[in-house]
Structures are given as structure tokens and as C-alpha cells.
Coordinates of C-alpha atoms and ligand atoms in Angstrom, one line a residue:
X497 CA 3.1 6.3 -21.1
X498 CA 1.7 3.7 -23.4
X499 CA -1.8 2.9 -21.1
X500 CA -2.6 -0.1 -22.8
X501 CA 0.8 -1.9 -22.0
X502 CA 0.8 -1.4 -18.6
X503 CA -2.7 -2.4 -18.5
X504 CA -1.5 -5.7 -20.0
X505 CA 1.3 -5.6 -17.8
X506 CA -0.3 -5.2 -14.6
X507 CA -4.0 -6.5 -15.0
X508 CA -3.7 -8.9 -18.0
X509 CA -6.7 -11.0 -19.3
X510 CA -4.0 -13.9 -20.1
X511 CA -0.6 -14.7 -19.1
X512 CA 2.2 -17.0 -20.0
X513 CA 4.4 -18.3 -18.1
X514 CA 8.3 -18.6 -19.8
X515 CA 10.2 -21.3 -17.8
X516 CA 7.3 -22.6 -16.3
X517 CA 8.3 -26.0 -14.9
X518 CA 6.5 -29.1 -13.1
X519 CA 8.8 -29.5 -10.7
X520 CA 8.1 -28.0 -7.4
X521 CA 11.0 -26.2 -6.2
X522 CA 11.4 -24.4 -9.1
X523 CA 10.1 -20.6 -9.6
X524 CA 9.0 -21.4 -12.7
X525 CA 6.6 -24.1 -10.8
X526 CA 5.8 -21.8 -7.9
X527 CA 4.4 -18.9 -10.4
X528 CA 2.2 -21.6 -12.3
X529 CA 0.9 -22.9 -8.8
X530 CA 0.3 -19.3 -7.6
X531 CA -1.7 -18.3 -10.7
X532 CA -4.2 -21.4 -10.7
X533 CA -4.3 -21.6 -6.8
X534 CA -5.1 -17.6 -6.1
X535 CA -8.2 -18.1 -8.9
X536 CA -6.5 -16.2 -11.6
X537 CA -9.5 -16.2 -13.7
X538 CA -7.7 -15.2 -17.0
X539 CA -6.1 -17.7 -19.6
X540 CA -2.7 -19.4 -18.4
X541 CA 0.0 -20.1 -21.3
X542 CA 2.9 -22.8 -19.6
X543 CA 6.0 -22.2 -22.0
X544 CA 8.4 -24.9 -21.4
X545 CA 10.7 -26.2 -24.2
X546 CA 9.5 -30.5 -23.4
X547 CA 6.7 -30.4 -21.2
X548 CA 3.2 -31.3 -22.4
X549 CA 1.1 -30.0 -19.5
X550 CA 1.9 -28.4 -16.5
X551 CA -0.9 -28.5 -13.3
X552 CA -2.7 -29.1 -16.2
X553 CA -2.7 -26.4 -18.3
X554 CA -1.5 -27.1 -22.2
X555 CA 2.0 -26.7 -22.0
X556 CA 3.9 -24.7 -25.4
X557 CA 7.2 -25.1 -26.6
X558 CA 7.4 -20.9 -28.0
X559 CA 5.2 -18.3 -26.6
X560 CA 4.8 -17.7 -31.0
X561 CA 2.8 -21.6 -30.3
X562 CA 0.2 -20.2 -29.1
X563 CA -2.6 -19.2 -30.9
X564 CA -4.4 -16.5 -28.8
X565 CA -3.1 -12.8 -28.0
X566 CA -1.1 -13.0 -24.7
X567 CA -1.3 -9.9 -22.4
X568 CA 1.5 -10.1 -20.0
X569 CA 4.8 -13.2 -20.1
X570 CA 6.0 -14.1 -16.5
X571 CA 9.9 -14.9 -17.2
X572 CA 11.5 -17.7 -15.2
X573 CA 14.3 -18.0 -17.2
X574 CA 18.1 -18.0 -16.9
X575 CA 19.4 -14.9 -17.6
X576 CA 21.7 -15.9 -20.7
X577 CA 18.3 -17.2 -22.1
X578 CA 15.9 -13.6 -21.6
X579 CA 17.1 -11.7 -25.0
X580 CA 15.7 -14.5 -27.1
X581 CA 12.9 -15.2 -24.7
X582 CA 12.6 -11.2 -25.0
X583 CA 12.3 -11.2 -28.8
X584 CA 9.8 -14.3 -29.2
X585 CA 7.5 -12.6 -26.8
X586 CA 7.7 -8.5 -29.0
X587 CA 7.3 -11.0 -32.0
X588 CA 4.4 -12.7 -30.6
X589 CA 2.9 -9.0 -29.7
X590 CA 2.9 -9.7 -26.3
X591 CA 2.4 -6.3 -24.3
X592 CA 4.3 -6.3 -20.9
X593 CA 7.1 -9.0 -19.6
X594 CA 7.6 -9.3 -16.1
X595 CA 11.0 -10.7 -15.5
X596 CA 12.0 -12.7 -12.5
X597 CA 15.2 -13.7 -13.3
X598 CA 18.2 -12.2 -11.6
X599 CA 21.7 -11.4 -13.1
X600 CA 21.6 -8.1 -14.8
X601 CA 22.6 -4.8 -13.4
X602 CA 22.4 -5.5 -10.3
X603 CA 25.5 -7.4 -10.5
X604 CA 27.2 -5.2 -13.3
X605 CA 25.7 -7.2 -16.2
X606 CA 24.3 -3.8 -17.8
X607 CA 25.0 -5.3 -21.3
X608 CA 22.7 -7.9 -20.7
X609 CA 19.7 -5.6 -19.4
X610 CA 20.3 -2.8 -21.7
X611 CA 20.4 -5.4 -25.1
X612 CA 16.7 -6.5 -23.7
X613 CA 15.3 -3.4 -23.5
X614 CA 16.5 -2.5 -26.6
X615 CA 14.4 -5.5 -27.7
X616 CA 11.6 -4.9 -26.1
X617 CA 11.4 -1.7 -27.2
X618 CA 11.6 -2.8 -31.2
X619 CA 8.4 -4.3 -30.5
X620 CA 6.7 -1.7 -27.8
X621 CA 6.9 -4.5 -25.3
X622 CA 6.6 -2.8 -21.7
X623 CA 9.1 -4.8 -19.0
X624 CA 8.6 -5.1 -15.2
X625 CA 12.3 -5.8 -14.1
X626 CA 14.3 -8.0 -14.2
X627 CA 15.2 -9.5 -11.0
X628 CA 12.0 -8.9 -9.1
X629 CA 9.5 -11.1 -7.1
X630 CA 6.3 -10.2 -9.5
X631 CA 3.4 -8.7 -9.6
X632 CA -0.1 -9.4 -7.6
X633 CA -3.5 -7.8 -8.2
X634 CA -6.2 -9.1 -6.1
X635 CA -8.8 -7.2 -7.9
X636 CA -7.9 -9.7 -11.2
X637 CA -6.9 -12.2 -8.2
X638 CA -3.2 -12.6 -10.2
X639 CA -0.5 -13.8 -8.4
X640 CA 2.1 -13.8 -11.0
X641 CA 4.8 -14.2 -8.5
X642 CA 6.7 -16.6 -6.4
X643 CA 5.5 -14.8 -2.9
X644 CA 3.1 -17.2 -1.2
X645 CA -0.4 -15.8 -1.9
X646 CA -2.0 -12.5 -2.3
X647 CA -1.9 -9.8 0.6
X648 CA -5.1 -9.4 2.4
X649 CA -7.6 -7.4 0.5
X650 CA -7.4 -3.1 0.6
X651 CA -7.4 0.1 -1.6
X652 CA -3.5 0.8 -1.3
X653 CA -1.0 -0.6 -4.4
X654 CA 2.5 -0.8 -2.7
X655 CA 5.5 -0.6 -5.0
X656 CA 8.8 -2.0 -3.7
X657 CA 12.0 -2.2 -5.0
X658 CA 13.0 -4.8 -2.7
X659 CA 11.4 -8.1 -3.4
X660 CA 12.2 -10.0 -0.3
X661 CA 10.8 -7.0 1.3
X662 CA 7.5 -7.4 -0.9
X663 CA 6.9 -10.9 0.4
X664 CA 7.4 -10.3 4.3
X665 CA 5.1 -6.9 3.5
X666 CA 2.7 -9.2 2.0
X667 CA 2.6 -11.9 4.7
X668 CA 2.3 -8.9 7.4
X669 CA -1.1 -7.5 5.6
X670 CA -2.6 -10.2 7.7
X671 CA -1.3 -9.9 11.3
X672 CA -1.0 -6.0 10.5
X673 CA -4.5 -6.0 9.5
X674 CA -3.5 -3.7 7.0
X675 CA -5.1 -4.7 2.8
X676 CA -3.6 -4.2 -0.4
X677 CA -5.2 -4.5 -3.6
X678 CA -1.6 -4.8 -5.4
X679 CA 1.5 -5.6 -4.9
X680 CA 4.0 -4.4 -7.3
X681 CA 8.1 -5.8 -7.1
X682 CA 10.1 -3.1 -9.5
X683 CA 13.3 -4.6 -9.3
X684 CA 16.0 -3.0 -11.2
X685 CA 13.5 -0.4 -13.3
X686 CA 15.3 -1.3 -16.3
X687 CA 11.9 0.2 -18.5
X688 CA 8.8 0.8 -16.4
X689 CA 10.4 2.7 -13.1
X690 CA 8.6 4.6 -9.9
X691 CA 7.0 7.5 -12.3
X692 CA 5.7 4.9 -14.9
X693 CA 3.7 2.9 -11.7
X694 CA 2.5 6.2 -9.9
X695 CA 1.4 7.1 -13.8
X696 CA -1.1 4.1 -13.8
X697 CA -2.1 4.0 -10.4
X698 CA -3.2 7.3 -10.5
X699 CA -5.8 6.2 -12.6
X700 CA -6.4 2.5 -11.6
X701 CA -10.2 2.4 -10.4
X702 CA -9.1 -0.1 -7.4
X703 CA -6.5 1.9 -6.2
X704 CA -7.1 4.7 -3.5
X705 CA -3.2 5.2 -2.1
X706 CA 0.0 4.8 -4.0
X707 CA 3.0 3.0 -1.5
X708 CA 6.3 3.0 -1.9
X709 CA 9.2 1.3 -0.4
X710 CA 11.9 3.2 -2.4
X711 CA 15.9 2.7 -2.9
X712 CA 16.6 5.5 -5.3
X713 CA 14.7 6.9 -8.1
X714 CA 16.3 6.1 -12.1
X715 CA 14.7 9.8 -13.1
X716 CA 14.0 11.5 -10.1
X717 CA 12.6 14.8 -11.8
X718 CA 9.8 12.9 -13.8
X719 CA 8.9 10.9 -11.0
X720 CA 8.4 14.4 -8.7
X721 CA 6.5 15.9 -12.0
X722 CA 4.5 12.8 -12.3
X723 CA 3.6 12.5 -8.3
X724 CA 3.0 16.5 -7.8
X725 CA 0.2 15.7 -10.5
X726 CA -1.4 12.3 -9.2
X727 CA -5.0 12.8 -7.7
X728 CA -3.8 10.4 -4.9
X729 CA -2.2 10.4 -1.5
X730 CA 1.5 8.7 -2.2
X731 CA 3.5 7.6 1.0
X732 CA 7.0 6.6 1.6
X733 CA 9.5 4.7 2.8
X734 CA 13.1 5.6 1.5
X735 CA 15.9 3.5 2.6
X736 CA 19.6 4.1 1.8
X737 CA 20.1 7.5 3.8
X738 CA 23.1 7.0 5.4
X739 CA 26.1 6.6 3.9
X740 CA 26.8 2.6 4.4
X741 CA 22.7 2.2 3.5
X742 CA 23.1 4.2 -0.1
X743 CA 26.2 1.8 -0.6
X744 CA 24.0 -1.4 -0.1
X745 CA 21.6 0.1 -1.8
X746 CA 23.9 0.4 -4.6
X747 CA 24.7 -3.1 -5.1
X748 CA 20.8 -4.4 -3.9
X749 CA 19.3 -3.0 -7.0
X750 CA 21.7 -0.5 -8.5
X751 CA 19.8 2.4 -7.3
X752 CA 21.6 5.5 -6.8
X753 CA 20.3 6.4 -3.3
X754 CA 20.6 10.0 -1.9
X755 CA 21.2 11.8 0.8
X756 CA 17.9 12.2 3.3
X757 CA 17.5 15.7 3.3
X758 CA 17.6 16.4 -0.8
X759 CA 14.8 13.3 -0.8
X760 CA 13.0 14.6 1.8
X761 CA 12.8 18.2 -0.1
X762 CA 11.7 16.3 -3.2
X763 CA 9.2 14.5 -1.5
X764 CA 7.7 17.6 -0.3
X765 CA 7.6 19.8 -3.4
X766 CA 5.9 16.5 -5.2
X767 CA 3.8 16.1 -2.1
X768 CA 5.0 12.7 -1.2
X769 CA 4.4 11.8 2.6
X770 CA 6.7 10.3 4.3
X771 CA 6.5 6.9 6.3
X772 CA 10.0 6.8 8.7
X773 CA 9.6 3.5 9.0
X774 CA 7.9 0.3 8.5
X775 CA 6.0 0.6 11.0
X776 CA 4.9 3.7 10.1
X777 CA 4.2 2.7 6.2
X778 CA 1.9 0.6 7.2
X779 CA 0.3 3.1 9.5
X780 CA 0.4 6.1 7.1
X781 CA -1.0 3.8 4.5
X782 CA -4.1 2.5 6.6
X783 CA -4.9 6.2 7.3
X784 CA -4.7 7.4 4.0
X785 CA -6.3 4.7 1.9
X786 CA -8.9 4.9 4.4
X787 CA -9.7 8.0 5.1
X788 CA -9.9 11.7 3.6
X789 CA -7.4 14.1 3.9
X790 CA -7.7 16.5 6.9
X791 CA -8.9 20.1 5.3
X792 CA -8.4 22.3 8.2
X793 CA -6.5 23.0 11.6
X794 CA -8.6 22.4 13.9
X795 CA -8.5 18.1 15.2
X796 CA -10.6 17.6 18.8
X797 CA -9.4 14.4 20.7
X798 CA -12.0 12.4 22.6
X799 CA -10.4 10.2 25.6
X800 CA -11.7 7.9 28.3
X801 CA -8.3 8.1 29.9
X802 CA -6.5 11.3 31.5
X803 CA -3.1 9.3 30.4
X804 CA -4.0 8.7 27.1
X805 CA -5.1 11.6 26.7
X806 CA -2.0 13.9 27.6
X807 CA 0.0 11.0 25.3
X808 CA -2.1 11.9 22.8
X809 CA -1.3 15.7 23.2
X810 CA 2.2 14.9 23.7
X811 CA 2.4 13.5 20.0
X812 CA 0.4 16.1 18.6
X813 CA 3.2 18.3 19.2
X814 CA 5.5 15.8 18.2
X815 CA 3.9 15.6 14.8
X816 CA 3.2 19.5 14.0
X817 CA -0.5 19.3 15.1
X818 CA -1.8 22.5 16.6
X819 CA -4.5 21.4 19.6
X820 CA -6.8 24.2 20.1
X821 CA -9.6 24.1 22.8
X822 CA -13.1 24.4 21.2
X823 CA -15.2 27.2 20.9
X824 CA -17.7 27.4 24.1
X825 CA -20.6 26.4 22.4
X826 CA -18.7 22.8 22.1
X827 CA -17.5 22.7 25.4
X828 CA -21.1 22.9 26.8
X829 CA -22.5 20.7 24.3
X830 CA -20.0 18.1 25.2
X831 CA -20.4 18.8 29.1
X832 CA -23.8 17.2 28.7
X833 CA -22.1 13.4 28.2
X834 CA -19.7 13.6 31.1
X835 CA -19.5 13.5 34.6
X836 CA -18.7 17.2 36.3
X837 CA -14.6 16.0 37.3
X838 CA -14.8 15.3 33.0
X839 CA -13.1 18.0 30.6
X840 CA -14.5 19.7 27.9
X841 CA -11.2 21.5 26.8
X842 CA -9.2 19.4 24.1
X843 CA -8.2 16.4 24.8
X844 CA -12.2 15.6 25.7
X845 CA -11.6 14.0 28.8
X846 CA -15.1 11.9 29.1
X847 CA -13.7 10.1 31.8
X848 CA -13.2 6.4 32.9
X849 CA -17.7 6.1 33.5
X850 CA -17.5 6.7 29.6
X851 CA -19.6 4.0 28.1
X852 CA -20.8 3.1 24.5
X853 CA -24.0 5.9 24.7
X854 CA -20.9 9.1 25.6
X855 CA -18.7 7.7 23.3
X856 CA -21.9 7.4 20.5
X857 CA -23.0 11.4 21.3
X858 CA -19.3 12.9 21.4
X859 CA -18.4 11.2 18.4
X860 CA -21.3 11.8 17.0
X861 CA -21.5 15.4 17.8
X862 CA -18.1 16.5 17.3
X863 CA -17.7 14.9 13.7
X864 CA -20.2 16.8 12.8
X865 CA -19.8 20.0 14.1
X866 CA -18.4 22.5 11.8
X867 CA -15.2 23.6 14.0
X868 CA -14.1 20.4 14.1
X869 CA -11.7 19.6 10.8
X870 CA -10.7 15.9 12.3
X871 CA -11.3 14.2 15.2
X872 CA -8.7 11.1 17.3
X873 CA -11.0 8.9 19.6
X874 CA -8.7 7.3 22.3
X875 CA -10.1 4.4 24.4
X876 CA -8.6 2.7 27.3
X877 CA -9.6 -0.3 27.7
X878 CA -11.9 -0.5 31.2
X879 CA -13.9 -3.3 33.0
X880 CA -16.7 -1.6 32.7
X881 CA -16.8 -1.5 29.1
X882 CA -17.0 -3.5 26.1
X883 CA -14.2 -2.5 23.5
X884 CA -16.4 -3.7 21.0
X885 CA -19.5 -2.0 22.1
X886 CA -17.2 1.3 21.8
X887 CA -15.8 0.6 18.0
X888 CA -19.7 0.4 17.2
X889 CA -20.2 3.5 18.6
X890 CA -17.5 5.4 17.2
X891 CA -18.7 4.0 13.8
X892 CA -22.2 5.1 14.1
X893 CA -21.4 8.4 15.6
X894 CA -18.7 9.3 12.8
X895 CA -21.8 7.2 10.0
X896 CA -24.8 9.1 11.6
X897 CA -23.0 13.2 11.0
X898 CA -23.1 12.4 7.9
X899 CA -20.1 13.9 7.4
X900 CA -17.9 11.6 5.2
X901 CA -15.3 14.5 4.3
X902 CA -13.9 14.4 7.7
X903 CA -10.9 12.0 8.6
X904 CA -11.4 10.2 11.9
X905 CA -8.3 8.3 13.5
X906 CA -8.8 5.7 16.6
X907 CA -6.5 3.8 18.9
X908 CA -7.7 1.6 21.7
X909 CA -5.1 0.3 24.3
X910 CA -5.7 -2.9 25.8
X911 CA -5.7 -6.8 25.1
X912 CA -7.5 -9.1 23.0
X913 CA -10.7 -7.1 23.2
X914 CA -9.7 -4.1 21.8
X915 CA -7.5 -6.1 19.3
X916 CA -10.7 -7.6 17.5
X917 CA -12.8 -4.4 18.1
X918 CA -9.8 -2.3 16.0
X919 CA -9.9 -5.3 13.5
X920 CA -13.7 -4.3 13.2
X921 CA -12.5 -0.6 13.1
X922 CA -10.5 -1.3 10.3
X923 CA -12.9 -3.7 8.4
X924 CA -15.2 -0.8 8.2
X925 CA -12.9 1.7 7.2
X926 CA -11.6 3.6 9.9
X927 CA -7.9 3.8 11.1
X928 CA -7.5 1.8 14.2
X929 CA -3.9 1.8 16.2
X930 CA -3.3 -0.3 19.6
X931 CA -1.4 3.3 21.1
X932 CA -2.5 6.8 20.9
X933 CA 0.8 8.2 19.3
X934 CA -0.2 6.1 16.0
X935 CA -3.2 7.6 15.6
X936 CA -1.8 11.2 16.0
X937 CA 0.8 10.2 13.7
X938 CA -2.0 9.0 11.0
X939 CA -4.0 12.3 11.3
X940 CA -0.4 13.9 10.7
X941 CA -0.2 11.9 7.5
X942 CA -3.6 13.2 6.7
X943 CA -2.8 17.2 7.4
X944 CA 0.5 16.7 5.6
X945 CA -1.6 14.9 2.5
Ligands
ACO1307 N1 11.5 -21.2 -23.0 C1 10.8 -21.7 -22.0 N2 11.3 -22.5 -21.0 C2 12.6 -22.7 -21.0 C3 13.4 -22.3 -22.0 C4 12.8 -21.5 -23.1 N3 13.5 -21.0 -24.0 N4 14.7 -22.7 -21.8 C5 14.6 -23.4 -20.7 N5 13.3 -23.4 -20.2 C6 12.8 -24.1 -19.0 C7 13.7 -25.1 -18.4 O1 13.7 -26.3 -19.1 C8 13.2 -25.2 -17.0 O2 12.0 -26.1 -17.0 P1 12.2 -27.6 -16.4 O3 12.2 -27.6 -15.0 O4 11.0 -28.3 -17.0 O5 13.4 -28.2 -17.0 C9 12.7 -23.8 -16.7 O6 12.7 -23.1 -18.0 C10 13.6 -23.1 -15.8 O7 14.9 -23.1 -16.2 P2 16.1 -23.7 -15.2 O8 17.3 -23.7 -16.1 O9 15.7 -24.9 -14.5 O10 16.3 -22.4 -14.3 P3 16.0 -22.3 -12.7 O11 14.6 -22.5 -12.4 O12 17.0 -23.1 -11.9 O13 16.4 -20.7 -12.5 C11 15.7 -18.5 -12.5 C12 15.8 -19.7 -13.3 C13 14.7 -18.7 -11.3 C14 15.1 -17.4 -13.3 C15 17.1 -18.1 -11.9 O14 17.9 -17.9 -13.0 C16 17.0 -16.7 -11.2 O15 17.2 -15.7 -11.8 N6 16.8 -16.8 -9.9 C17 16.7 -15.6 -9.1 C18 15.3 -15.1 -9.1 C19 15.1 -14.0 -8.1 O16 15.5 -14.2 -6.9 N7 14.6 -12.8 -8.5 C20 14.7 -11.6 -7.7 C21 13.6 -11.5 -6.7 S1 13.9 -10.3 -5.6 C22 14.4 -10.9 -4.1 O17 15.2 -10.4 -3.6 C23 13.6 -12.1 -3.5

């Protein structure tokens, strides 16, 4: 993998937009907009055949107009027009392309995409696509795309070979609660595919979890090589199982999908994690961009509630988590911040008295105990307590151990309260769910990791 060009590609220090165009409506309008109105602090190249300016920016004629090195071309082209767009830009030395237009493979028009890869690769020019959405970095604060602005700020990079999935992804960050630093739409993976992205990521200083919403792989047994090596947790979500799905799937992006159980083997000889879901990406993501992975067996659960407590336990087994009661010496330290009808045995039943002092001790204790590998702090939300008063203690409990090698996975049930104290939760790094069967599932992600 040729490092510098997908540098270029990904996190370019100047971009030009091919097809960019004043009039709103247009993609090649929306991309310009998007790159001066996220902050894009790099130089911005309109390439547009009559136009003088565009949101004024100096507008060019020819990408070979332009004086300065371009890293990266956004292409908002026609498709009949890309293999000459293709061959100004490898003349012009221009490292990566990332092609929005559609009307390539995906539609049977290999010709087409296999004449400008041919071209681009005469010149050593790198190509995102075609038919994607784009690409957004929010560390370079790039939004070279038509989605509507960058997702909410994280450590995770998701890849998706869907585009229209990409956008509703990116506008969920924000009721999800859930940051990305980049946002990556691969398209039809005519060059740069899965294995190429996981490649760079790997060593991308803003990125601390690799997701993917996958079709099919183009070279499955380089992208397993390339993910059993990566340093970084990788999660997810393959679409196409089923037999009408893989046939959608086929005529989506040209993806040869496969059947679940041979991806699922894959994924676990390259140590992939699975998301089964959405949903679940999103969950699986928070936990492991968040936190570290678990290194033991042994997780204690800390409740307020007998009920979500035993649903707690109940998706424990569910998810292939062995719950073992502590050793003694636990038990009766954790007696000491509970009423006599409490439980000591695992889940911690502190009771409903529980308040932010029990929850600050437990927490506290427990994380830093050495039997204790992980630890899941339930909360039901009571009248007696303040949900927010709890997240503050869970944080300073898990802060105060010192112990920052130990994942630690929350959910709070309730209402608005316990929405903005998970918010918080998350804000400050730890994994907050609004029902106790997430955040068993998310310590599951971390054992499997
Ligand atoms: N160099 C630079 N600009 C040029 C050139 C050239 N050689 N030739 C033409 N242009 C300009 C045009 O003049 C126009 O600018 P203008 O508005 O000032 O006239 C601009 O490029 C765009 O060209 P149009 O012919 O107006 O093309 P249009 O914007 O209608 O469509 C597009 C181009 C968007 C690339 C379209 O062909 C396409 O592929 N659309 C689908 C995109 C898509 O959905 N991608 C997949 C996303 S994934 C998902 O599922 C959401």
C-alpha cells in the first residue's frame, strides 16, 4: 500500500473539486458548500469548464490550471466524462480521486470502471469509488461529500459500502450519541477496497476502532490477512446473508456477498467482531473505541435493581459470558455498602437505598480489585436518586482505581434523567446503554476483541 496516497486521499492538505458547480442542487455545489461550511482548513481548487468563482473560491477550467500540488480531486462528473477527468488529474500528479459519480459496475458498465483504473494506475493515482457518497475526516474537518455535515466527533472510522447508509449513519451519531472521527463511502472498490482502508486505519493516529458496514469483500483473503494483523479492534456489520439479500447486494454495488456462516468463520480467524445489527454497530462500536478489551473471565455486575439485575445475568448467558460469584474477601468488602436484605454474590445487588456514596465505593472497589477482569454497573432509575449524581460516581470510582486497563460497561434505565446522565457517561468515555442487555452485549464485544 502506497501510504502517501491514501494519506492524500483520505486527509489531503488541498482538494479540488471536478464538476464543482454554483448552482445549488447540484452535487457538485453541495461538495463545494460542504468543504467551506464544515471549516476545511486546506486549499479548495473549484474545477468547472465556464465558471470564474464558485462560493468564492477561484474557479479553474483543468485541474492542470492550477498552479499548486493538489492532494485529493472530488469527481462530480458524468460518468462518460471520468476517463479524461481521470487522466488530467494522474497528469497533474494528483494523489487520490474520490469519485462520486455513479454508472460504472454497478450497473454492468465494467468497461468504463476498469479503463479508469487503468488510468489511474499509469500515473499511481489512488481512487475512492466511483459511485460513493465521499469521504469525511473531522480531525482535518473535510467534508468532501454531499452528506449534510460531519458526524458528531469520536475515535471510530466507519467504512460503508452503502452510501445512503453513510448519511443516515452520520445523521444518527447525534441522537445515538455515538462519535466518529471518519466517515469513509467505498462504493464499488474499484482500487482502494476493505483491506486497503483497514491498512491505513491501522495506523491513523485519530483512529481507535475500525467499522464496517460490509456487502462483500473484492479480495476476501487479503482483507482477513490484513485485519488478523491490525493493532485495532474491527467490528461488523455484513449484510446480504440470505439468499434474496446477496442478490440485492449484487446489483447495489456489485459485491459478491456470501453465505453467513463462511463470513462469520472468516471474521473470526481475522478477529473481526461482529455487530448483528445496526443497532448493535453502533453499540459494539461505542464499547470498543471507548474502552479496552476485557483480558480475563472474570466480569462482576453492580445493580440497584433485583430486575435488572437478573436481566443482566440473563444476557450474560445469552452472550457467552461466564458470571462467577466473587471470592469471599469481595463479598465482605462489598457487604459494607449495602443494606443486610443486599447481595454480595454476582449480580451486586446494592439495593434500591443505593445512592451516589454505594455506587462511588463499589465501583470504586471492584474496578480495582484484582479478581475483577470487567465490571457492568446497572442503575434503575429511583426517586431517591439523582441519575446524574450516579454517572459521577461511577466515573470517579472507575478514575480513582486507577486502573485504566479494565473495561467498564453502564446502562441506566429510566427517562430523561438518565438519558443526559449516559450522554455524560459517554462524553467521558465510558459505554452508556438505556437497557442492561446492551451493556452485556458491549462487554461481549470486548471479551470477543
Ligand atoms: N471538468 C470540470 N467540470 C465539468 C467538466 C469538466 N471536464 N465537464 C462538465 N463539468 C461541469 C458541468 O458544467 C457542471 O457544472 P455547471 O453546473 O456549472 O454546468 C458540473 O460539471 C456537473 O456536471 P452536470 O452535467 O451538471 O452533472 P450533474 O451534476 O447533473 O450530475 C453526477 C453529475 C452527480 C456525478 C451524476 O452523473 C451522478 O453520477 N449522480 C449519482 C451520484 C451518486 O448518487 N453517487 C453514489 C452515492 S451512493 C448512494 O447511494 C447515495
Amino acid at each position: 500500500m502506497d501510504k502517501s496516497a491514501l494519506q492524500g486521499l483520505l486527509r489531503p492538505k488541498s482538494v479540488a473539486v471536478v464538476g464543482a458547480s454554483a448552482t445549488p442542487g447540484k452535487i457538485g455545489f453541495t461538495v463545494m458548500d460542504n468543504l467551506k461550511k464544515c471549516g476545511y482548513a486546506g486549499k479548495i481548487y473549484p474545477i468547472n469548464p465556464t465558471a470564474p468563482e464558485i462560493l468564492g473560491f477561484k474557479a479553474y477550467a483543468s485541474v492542470l490550471d492550477v498552479e499548486d500540488p493538489i492532494d485529493a480531486a472530488v469527481i462530480t462528473v458524468p460518468a462518460k466524462l471520468v476517463p479524461s477527468v481521470t487522466e488530467e488529474c494522474g497528469k497533474k500528479g494528483i494523489k487520490g480521486l474520490i469519485i462520486i459519480t455513479s454508472g460504472f459496475s454497478e450497473v454492468g458498465n465494467r468497461a468504463l470502471e476498469d479503463e479508469i483504473v487503468a488510468t489511474a494506475k499509469k500515473y499511481g493515482t489512488r481512487i475512492l469509488g466511483p459511485n460513493i457518497v465521499g469521504t469525511m475526516s473531522n480531525s482535518d474537518k473535510l467534508n468532501a461529500s454531499f452528506a449534510p455535515f460531519l458526524p458528531l466527533p469520536g475515535k471510530s472510522a466507519l467504512i460503508s459500502q452503502s452510501g445512503a447508509l453513510l448519511i443516515a449513519i452520520d445523521a444518527a451519531t447525534y441522537t445515538r450519541r455515538v462519535g466518529f472521527d471518519k466517515m469513509i463511502s467505498i462504493g464499488n472498490m474499484s482500487d482502494v477496497d476493505i483491506a486497503d482502508m483497514i491498512t491505513f486505519l491501522n495506523e491513523d493516529p485519530e483512529t481507535s476502532c475500525i467499522s464496517l458496514y460490509i456487502e462483500g469483500f473484492k479480495d476476501g483473503r487479503r482483507t482477513i490477512e490484513v485485519a488478523r494483523k491490525a493493532k485495532k479492534p474491527i467490528v461488523a456489520l455484513k449484510s446480504g446473508v440470505s439468499a434474496h439479500g446477496a442478490a440485492a447486494a449484487a446489483s447495489h454495488t456489485g459485491s459478491l456477498a456470501g453465505a453467513a456462516k463462511i463470513y462469520k468463520s472468516a471474521f473470526s480467524q481475522a478477529g473481526i467482531i461482529q455487530a448483528e445489527d445496526l443497532d448493535n454497530l453502533f453499540d459494539r462500536t461505542l464499547a470498543l473505541s471507548q474502552q479496552p478489551p476485557l483480558k480475563g473471565e472474570n466480569i462482576l455486575i453492580l445493580t440497584n435493581g433485583g430486575g435488572v439485575g437478573v436481566l443482566g445475568t440473563d444476557a450474560a448467558e445469552k452472550y457467552g459470558i461466564p458470571l462467577k460469584f466473587a471470592p469471599e474477601d469481595v463479598q465482605e468488602e462489598l457487604k459494607k455498602h449495602m443494606p443486610d436484605f443486599g447481595s454480595a454474590k454476582n449480580p451486586v445487588d446494592l439495593t434500591g437505598m443505593a445512592g451516589n456514596d454505594w455506587y462511588f465505593e463499589t465501583v470504586n472497589f471492584s474496578h480495582g480489585h484484582k479478581w475483577v477482569d470487567g465490571l457492568v454497573v446497572l442503575y434503575c432509575e429511583t426517586a431517591m436518586t439523582d441519575p446524574m449524581g450516579i454517572a459521577k460516581a461511577i466515573k470517579d470510582g472507575v478514575d480513582k482505581s486507577g486502573k485504566a486497563d479494565k473495561p467498564v460497561t453502564v446502562s441506566f434505565v429510566g427517562g430523561e434523567r438518565s438519558e443526559k446522565a449516559m450522554h455524560w457517561l459517554v462524553e467521558n468515555g465510558i459505554p452508556a446503554y438505556a437497557a442492561p442487555d446492551k451493556a452485556l452485549n458491549a462487554m461481549a464485544a470486548l471479551r470477543e476483541y
